[in-house]
Every structure is written in C-alpha cells, then in structure tokens.
Coordinates of C-alpha atoms in Angstrom, one line a residue:
X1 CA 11.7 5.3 -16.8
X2 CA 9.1 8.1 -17.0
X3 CA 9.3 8.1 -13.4
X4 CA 13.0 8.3 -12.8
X5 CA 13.4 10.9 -16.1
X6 CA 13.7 14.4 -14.7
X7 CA 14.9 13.7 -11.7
X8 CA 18.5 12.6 -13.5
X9 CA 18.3 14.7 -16.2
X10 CA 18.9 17.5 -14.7
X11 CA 21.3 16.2 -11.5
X12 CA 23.5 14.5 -13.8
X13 CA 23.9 16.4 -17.2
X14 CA 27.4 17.6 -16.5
X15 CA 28.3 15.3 -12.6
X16 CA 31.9 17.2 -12.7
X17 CA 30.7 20.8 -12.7
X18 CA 26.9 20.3 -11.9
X19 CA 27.4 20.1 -7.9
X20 CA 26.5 16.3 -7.6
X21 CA 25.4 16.0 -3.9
X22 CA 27.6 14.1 -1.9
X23 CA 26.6 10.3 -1.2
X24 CA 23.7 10.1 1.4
X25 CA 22.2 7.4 2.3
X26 CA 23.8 3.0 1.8
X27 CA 22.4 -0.2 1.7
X28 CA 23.3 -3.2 0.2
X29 CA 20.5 -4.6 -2.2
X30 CA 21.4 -8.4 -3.6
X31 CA 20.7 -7.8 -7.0
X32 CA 23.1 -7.9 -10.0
X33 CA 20.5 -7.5 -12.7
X34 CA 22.5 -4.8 -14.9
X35 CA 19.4 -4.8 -17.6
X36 CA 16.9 -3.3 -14.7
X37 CA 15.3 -0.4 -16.5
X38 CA 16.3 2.2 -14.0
X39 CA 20.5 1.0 -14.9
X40 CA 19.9 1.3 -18.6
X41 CA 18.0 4.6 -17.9
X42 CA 21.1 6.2 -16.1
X43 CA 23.7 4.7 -18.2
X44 CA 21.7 6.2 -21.8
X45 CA 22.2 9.1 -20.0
X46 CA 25.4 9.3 -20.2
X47 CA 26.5 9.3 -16.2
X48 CA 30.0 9.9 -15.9
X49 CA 32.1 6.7 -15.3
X50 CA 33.3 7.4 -11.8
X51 CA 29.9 7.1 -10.8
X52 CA 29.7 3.5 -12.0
X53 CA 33.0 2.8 -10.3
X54 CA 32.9 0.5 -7.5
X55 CA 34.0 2.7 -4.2
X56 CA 36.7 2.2 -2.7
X57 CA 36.2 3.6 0.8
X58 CA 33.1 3.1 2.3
X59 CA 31.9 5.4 4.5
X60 CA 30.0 4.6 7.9
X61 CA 27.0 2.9 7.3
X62 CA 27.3 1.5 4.1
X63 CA 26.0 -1.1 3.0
X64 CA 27.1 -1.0 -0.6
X65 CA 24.6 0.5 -2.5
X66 CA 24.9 4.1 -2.9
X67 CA 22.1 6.3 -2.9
X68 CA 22.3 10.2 -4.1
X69 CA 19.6 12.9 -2.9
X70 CA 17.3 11.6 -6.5
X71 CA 18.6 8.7 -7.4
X72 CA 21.2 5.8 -7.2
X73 CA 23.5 3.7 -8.2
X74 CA 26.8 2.1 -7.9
X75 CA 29.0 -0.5 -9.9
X76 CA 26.2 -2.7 -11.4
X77 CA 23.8 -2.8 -8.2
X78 CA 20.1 -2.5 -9.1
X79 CA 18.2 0.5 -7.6
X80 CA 15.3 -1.3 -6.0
X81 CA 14.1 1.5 -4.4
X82 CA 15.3 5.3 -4.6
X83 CA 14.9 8.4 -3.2
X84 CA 13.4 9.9 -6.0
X85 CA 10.8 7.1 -5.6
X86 CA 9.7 8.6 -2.2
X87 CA 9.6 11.8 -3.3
X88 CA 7.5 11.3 -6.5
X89 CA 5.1 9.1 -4.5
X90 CA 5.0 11.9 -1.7
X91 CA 4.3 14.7 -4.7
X92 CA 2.0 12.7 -6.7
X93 CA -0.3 12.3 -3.9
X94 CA -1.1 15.4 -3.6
X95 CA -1.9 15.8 -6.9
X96 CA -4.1 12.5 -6.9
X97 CA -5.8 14.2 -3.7
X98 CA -6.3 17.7 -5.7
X99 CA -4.8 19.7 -3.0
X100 CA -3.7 22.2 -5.2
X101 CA -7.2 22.5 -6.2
X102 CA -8.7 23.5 -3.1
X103 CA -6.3 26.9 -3.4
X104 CA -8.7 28.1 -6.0
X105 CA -11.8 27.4 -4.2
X106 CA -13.4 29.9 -2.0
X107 CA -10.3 31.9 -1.7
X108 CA -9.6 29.1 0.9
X109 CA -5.8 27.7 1.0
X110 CA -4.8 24.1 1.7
X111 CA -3.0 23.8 5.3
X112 CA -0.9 22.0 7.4
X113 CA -0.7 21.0 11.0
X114 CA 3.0 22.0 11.9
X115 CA 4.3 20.5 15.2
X116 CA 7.5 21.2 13.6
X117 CA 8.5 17.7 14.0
X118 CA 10.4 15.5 11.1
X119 CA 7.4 14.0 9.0
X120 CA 6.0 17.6 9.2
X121 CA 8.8 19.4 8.2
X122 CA 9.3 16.7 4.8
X123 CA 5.5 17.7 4.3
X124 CA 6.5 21.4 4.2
X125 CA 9.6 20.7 2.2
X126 CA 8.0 19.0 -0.3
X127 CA 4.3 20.8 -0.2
X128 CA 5.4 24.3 0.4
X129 CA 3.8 25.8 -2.9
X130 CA 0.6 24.5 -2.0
X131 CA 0.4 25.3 1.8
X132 CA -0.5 28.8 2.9
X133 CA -1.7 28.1 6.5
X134 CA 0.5 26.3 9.3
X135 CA -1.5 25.4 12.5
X136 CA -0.1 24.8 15.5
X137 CA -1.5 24.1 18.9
X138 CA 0.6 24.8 21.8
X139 CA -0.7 24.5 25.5
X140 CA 2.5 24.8 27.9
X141 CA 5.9 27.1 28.1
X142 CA 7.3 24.0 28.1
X143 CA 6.0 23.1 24.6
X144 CA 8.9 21.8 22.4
X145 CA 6.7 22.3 19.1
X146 CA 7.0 26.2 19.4
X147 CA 10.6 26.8 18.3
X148 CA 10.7 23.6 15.0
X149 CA 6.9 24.8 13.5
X150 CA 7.9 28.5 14.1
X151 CA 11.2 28.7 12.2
X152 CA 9.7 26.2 9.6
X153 CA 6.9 28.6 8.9
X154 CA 9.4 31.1 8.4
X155 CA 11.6 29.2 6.3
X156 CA 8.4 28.7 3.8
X157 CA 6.8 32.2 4.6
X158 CA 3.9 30.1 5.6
X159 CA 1.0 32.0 7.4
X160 CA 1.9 30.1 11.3
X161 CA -1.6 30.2 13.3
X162 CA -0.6 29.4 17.1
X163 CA -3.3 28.7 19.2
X164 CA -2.2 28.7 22.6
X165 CA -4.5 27.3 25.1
X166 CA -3.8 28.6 28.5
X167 CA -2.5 26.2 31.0
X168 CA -3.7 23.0 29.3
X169 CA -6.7 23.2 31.0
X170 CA -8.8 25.1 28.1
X171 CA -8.4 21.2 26.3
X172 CA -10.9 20.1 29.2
X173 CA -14.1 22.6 28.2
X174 CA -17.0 20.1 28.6
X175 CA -17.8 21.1 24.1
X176 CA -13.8 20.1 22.7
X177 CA -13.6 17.1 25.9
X178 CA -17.1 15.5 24.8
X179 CA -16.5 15.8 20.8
X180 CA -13.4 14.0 20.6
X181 CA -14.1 11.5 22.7
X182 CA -17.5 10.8 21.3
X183 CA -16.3 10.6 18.0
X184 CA -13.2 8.7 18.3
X185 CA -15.3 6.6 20.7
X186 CA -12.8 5.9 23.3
X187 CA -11.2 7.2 27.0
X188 CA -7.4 5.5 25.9
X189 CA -5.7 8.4 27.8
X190 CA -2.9 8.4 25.3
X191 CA -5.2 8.9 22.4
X192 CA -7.2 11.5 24.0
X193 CA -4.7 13.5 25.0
X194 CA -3.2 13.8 22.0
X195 CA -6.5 14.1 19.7
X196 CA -7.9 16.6 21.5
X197 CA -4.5 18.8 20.3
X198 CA -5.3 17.7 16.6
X199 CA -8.9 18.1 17.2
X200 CA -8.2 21.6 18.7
X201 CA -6.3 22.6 15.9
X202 CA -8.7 21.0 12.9
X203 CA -11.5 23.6 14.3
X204 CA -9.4 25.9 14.0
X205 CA -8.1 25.4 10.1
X206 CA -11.6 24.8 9.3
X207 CA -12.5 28.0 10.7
X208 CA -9.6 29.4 8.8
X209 CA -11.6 28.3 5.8
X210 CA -9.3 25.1 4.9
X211 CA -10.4 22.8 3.1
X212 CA -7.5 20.3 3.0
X213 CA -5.4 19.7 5.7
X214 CA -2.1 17.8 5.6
X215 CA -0.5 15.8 8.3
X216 CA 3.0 13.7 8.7
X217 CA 0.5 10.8 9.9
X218 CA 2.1 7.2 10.1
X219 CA 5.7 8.1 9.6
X220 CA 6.7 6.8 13.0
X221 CA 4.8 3.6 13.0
X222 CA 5.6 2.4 9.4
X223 CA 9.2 4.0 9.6
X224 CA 9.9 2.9 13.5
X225 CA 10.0 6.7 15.1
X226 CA 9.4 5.1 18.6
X227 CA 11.6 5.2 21.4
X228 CA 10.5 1.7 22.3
X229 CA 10.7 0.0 19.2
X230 CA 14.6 0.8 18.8
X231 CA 15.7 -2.9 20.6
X232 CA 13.1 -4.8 17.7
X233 CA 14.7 -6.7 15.6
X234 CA 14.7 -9.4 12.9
X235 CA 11.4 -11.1 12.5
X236 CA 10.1 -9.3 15.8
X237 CA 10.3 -6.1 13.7
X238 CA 8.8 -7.2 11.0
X239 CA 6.1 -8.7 12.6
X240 CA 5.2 -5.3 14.0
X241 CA 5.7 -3.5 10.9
X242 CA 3.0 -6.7 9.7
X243 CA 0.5 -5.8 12.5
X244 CA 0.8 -1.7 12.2
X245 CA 0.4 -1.6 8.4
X246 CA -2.8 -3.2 8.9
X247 CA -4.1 -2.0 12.2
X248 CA -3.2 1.5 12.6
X249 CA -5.4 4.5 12.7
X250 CA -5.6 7.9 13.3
X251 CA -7.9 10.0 15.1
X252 CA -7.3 12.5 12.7
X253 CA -9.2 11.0 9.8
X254 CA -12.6 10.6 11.4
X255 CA -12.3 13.8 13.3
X256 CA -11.7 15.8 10.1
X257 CA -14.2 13.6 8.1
X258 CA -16.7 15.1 11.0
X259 CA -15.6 18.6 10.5
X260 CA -16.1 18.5 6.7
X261 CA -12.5 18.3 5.9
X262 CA -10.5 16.3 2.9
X263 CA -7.3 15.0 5.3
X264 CA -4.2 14.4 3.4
X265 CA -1.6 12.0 4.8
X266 CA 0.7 11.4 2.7
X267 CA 2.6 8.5 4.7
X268 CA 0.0 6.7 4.6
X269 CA 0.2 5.8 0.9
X270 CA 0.1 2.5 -0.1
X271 CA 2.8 2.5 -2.2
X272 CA 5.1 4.1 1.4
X273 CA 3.3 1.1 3.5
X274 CA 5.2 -1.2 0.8
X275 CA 8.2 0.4 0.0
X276 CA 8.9 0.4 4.4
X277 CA 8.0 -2.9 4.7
X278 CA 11.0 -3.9 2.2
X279 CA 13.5 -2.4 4.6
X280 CA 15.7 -3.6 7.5
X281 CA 16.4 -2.4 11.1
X282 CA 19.6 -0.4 9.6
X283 CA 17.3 1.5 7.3
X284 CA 14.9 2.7 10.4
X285 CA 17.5 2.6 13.3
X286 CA 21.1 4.0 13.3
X287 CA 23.8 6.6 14.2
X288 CA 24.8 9.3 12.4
X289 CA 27.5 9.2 10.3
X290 CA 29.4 12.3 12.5
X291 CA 28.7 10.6 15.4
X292 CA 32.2 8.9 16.1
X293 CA 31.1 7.9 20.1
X294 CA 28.1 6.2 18.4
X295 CA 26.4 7.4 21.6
X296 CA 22.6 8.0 19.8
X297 CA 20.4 6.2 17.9
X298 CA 17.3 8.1 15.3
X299 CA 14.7 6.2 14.4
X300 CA 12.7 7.4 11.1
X301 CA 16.8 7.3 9.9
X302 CA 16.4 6.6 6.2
X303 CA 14.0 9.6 6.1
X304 CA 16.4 11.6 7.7
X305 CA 19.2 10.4 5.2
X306 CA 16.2 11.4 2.3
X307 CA 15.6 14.3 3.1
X308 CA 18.9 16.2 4.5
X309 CA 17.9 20.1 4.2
X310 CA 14.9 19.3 6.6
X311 CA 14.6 21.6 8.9
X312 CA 13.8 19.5 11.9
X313 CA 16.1 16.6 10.2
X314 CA 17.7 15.8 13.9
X315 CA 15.4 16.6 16.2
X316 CA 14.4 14.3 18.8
X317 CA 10.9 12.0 18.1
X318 CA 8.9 14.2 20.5
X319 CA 5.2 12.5 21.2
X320 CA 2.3 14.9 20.8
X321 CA 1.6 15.7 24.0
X322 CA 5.2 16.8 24.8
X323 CA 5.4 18.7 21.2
X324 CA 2.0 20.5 22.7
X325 CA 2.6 20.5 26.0
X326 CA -0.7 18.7 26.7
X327 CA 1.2 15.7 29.1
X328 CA 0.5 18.5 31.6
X329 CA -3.4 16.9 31.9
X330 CA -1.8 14.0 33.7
X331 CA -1.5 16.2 36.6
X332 CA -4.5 18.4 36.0
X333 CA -6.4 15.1 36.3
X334 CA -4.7 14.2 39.3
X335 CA -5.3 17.5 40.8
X336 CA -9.4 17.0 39.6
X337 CA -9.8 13.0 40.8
X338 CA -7.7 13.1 44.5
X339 CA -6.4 9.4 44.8
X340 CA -9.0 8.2 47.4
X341 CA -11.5 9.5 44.9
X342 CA -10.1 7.0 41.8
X343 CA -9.3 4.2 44.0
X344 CA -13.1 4.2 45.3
X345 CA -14.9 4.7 42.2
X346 CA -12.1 2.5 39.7
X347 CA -13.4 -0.5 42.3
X348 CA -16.9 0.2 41.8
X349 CA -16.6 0.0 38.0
X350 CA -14.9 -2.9 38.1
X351 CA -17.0 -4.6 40.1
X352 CA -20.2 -3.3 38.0
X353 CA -19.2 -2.4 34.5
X354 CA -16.1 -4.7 34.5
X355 CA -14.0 -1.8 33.2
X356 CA -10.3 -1.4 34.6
X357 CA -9.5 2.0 35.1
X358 CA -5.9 2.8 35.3
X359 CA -5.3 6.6 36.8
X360 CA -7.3 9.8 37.7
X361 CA -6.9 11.0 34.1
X362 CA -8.8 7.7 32.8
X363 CA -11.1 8.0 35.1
X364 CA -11.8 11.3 34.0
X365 CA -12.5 10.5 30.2
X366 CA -14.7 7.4 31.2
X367 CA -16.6 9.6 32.7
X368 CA -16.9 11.3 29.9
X369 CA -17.2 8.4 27.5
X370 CA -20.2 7.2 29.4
X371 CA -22.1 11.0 29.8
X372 CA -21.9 11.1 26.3
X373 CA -22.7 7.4 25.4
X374 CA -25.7 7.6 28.0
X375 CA -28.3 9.5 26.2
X376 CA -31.8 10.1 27.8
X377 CA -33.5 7.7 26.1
X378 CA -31.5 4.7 27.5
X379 CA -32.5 5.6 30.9
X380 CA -36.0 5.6 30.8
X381 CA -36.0 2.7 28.7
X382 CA -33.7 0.7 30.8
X383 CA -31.7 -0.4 28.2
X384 CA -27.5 -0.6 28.8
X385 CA -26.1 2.8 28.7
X386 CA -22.6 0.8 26.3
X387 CA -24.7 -0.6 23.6
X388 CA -24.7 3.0 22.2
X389 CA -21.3 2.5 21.5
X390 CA -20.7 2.4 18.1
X391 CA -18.3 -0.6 18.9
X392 CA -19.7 -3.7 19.5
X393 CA -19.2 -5.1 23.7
X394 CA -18.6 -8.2 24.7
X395 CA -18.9 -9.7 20.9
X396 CA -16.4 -12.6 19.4
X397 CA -12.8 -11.1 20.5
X398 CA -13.1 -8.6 23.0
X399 CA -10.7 -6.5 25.1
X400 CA -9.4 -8.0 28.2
X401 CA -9.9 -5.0 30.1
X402 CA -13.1 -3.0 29.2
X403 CA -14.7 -6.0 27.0
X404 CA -15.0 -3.9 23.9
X405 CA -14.2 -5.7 20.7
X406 CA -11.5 -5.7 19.1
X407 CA -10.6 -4.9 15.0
X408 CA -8.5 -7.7 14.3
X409 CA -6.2 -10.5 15.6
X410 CA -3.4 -9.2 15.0
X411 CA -4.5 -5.7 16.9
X412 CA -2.8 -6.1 20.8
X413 CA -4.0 -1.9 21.9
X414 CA -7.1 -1.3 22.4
X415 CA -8.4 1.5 20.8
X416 CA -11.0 2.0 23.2
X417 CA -9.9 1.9 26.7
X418 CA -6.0 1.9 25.4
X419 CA -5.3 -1.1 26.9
X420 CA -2.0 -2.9 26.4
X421 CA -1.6 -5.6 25.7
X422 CA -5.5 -6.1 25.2
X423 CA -5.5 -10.0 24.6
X424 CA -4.1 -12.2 28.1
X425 CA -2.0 -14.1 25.5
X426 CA 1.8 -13.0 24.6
X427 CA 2.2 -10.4 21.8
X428 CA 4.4 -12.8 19.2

C-alpha cells in the first residue's frame, strides 16, 4: 500500500474536477480477488463510483482491465501489475544506485546517452532532475538520432554533447577499434559496430567528468522492440523472453566498468525482467488505438501505452547503427577488404584457424581481434596466439563457427564471432 499511496492520492482526490487522464492502456487479468490490498487501498480512498463501474464500451484493445497513467482498476478486477509499479521501480533504482549522489561529487553531473530513441526518452522523462549531460554520438547526415535526442535535450534543458565523427570512418582509429574489441572480446560485426558508438560516447562523458551514466539498455529484448520478433508467439515468445532474461548482455557494462564508470540501466532491474515476463504478445505487440487501417505494428507497446507524453513515444525501433549512422562501416569495410581480398584470406582461416568469416567488415575486426589477442610474448614462445582469449576455445560447448565457448545452453548468438544460430541444432 505504501507503494501505491501517493500516486492515488493525489490523481484521485476529487476524479470529477481533478482531470483524471483518460483510459490508457487494457488487459484482461483473471483475477476476482476484491480483498487484494491495492482494491481495498483505492476504494478507502474514496474513488468515485463510476470508476468502479464496469465499462460499457470498450475501446480498441481492451482487454478488460483498465489501466490509468498511475494506477488501475475496473469493476472488481485485481491490479496485478500497474503503471505506477513501473514507474516506482524505474525511480527507485536510481535512488538504490545513488545517482543523485554523484551530482554533489566533484562538481561532476550524472548523464545520459540520448539516441533519442523510446527507452531513452522514458529515462529522461523520469530522470530529468538528476541528468545534466546528454551524450550523443552521431556519425552520418543520415543519422536518425539527431532530430529525437536534440529536441529531447531541449525539452529537459539538458546540456546535449554531439560528437560527430566525420564520415564514420573516425570509429576505425587503430586506439577506439582495438579497445572495444579487446575488451568486449569479440569481432561479431553487429556488436562492434554498435559498441564502438557507446564506447565512443562513454569516453566522452567520462571526459565530461561523469560519473554515472544512464542507458535505456534491455528494453527491446525483455519488452520485444525487434522488428523480427513481431511474428513470435505463444510459447515461442516466451521461450525467448526465457533465454534473453538470462543470456543477455551489454557491451556497455564492461566497457564503462573499464573506464571507471557506475552504469545505470534501469531496464534491467530484476523486478522489470519479472514484471515483462508476466505479459502476453498483446502487451509487447499491437496497433494503435487511432490506427483504423491497422496497417502498423510497435513493439515495446505497453511502454508506449505507460508512458504517453514521451517524446519519442512513436518513433520507429531504430538499431544503433542506423540511430548513429555507423551502418555506413559496412561499406567502408567493403571499400578497405576488395572481395578477392576476403574470399582469399576467409579460406585461409578456415582452413587454419577454423574460423568462418562472413564479409569484408568481419574480416576486418578478426583482424583486429587477433592483433590485439597476439601479444609478443606468444610468438616467441610458440604458444596459440587464441588462448589469450579471455574466453575459453574449443572447451565443453563451443560455437559452431569460430569454436569459442559458449555461456549457456540456452544462448544460440555467439557473442564472439556473432554467429547465428551458434549451435547446428534447431533453436526451439
């Protein structure tokens, strides 16, 4: 009840004058337990009878239980979970982190890395007091994160560091190229190319004299952001949800960890992991409401339905390295590694290293991978250039295409080579 207590004080003191937001979000929850804590808490409230009323229209998408910007209730339903519950969990990580802390020490200001996108516009919504630097890294005219984190940072009067790297190339200086890849040991394409944009712009807050840096992290896997997981459904959804929640990681974490700094993502909470995993395909994947042709489906859609004065509330799930611009290094690396050039050496490292590499840009990170994994002292002892890899090769449950272990069973992408699936047996 604590919990719950301001939030409904003060939205439903007087519902017929107050300016009671209009119904957001519906699901059906199959509970009729009118003695749940949360019910009696409303109802000693004093909450207007119409809002106990059973509605009579439903609008599109509901599913019966109603659910108002902080809090819910309709009829006799049970609020399993509400929106106030995401928000206090949200807020009260950041006080269990000490974030607001960190604006004392130093003179240096907690910060966040704005792509603009929807998890980091929530983060801004809901953090704004505390963050006084947004970061941004934008390496292409094309960039779609430049007009979202821009207006965001205005919105909040947040200090909005852009730093533009010219041409996508400046992500490829032999210093920023052999850091990341080093530490996150791995030449996946996909996570290099996008880490060396969060790397790029970590450097930067810690230069800023950050301490803290927060980041919309994990929103898209546990709340199903993807493009390609739109058609999973049923027990093939959850069964992701089963494997992500358990398997998912971030190069963010280690690479700030390096750099000294305390990295806030508050997605990745335990009690958000939980709270997602209770939900249904409806809750992740829909239309909205205005969208009579039903022509176009949002993933993340029950934070979209949370959160509704988002800035970046309907914008488009844009990956990384179109937000940044930085899908640009596909061609760069094709430009760098001619196609004779790849096909020619990929055959050679198959045939020695048993390595498949997939494209010019792989190529050009395993070359990487193995400069900075081959130190001087494992030539002139003869010793295997990979065992310096901090993961272990050719072990108990290794990668079917580079050989490198692999964290767990249920993990089908290799976080090393990016391999997919990394196991010859179907993904269930």
């Amino acid at each position: 009840q604590t919990l719950f207590s301001h939030c409904y004080t003060d939205l439903f003191y007087d519902p017929y004058h107050a300016g009671v937001p209009k119904p957001l979000y519906y699901r059906d929850i199959a509970n009729d337990d009118a003695s749940n804590p949360v019910v009696e808490f409303l109802k000693s409230k004093e909450v207007a009878p119409w809002f106990w009323e059973e509605q009579k229209e439903k609008p599109k998408n509901s599913y019966g239980l109603i659910v108002i910007a902080h809090g819910a209730a309709t009829s006799d339903k049970v609020v399993v979970e509400t929106i106030s519950n995401i928000v206090n969990k949200l807020q009260l990580l950041a006080i269990d982190q000490n974030i607001g802390l960190y604006l004392g020490v130093c003179g240096a200001s907690a910060g966040q890395q704005s792509n603009g996108g929807l998890d980091t516009s929530i983060i801004s919504d809901l953090y704004h007091t505390t963050i006084k630097n947004a970061i941004t890294v934008l390496c292409s005219e094309k960039a779609t994160d430049r007009y979202y984190s821009k207006e965001i940072s205005k919105k909040y009067g947040f200090k909005h560091n852009i730093v533009e790297v010219n041409d996508c190339k400046g992500l490829l200086e032999d210093e920023l190229l052999e850091f990341t890849i080093k530490n996150l040991s791995s030449f996946d394409p996909m996570e290099i190319r996008n880490s060396l944009v969060i790397a790029k712009g970590l450097i930067h807050a810690k230069n800023l004299g950050c301490k803290t840096v927060l980041l919309g992290d994990g929103a898209d896997e546990i709340f199903i952001g993807y493009k390609f997981l739109e058609d999973l459904k049923g027990e093939k959804l959850k069964r992701w949800q089963q494997r992500m929640s358990k398997s998912m990681r971030f190069g963010s974490t280690k690479i700030g960890k390096i750099l000294g700094l305390d990295i806030v993502q508050p997605f990745l909470n335990e009690d958000i992991i939980n709270f997602s995993l209770q939900l249904e395909r409806e809750d992740f994947v829909n239309y909205k409401d205005d969208d009579d042709a039903k022509e176009k489906l949002y993933g993340k859609f029950i934070l979209r339905m949370c959160f509704p004065d988002t800035f970046s509330r309907w914008r488009d799930k844009d990956p990384i390295e179109v937000g940044s611009g930085s899908s640009e290094l596909v061609s760069i690396a094709e430009k760098l590694i001619h196609k004779d050039e790849f096909l020619k050496e990929a055959k050679k490292i198959l045939n020695e290293e048993k390595i498949v590499i997939r494209n010019s840009e792989h190529l050009l990170y395993y070359r990487v991978f193995k400069k900075v994994f081959s130190d001087k002292k494992s030539f002139e002892s003869n010793n295997i250039w990979w065992k310096n890899v901090p993961v272990k090769r050719f072990s108990t449950d290794p990668c079917k295409d580079c050989g490198w272990q692999l964290e767990n069973p249920e993990q089908y992408f290799c976080v090393v080579c990016g391999a997919w699936p990394a196991r010859t047996q179907p993904i269930p």
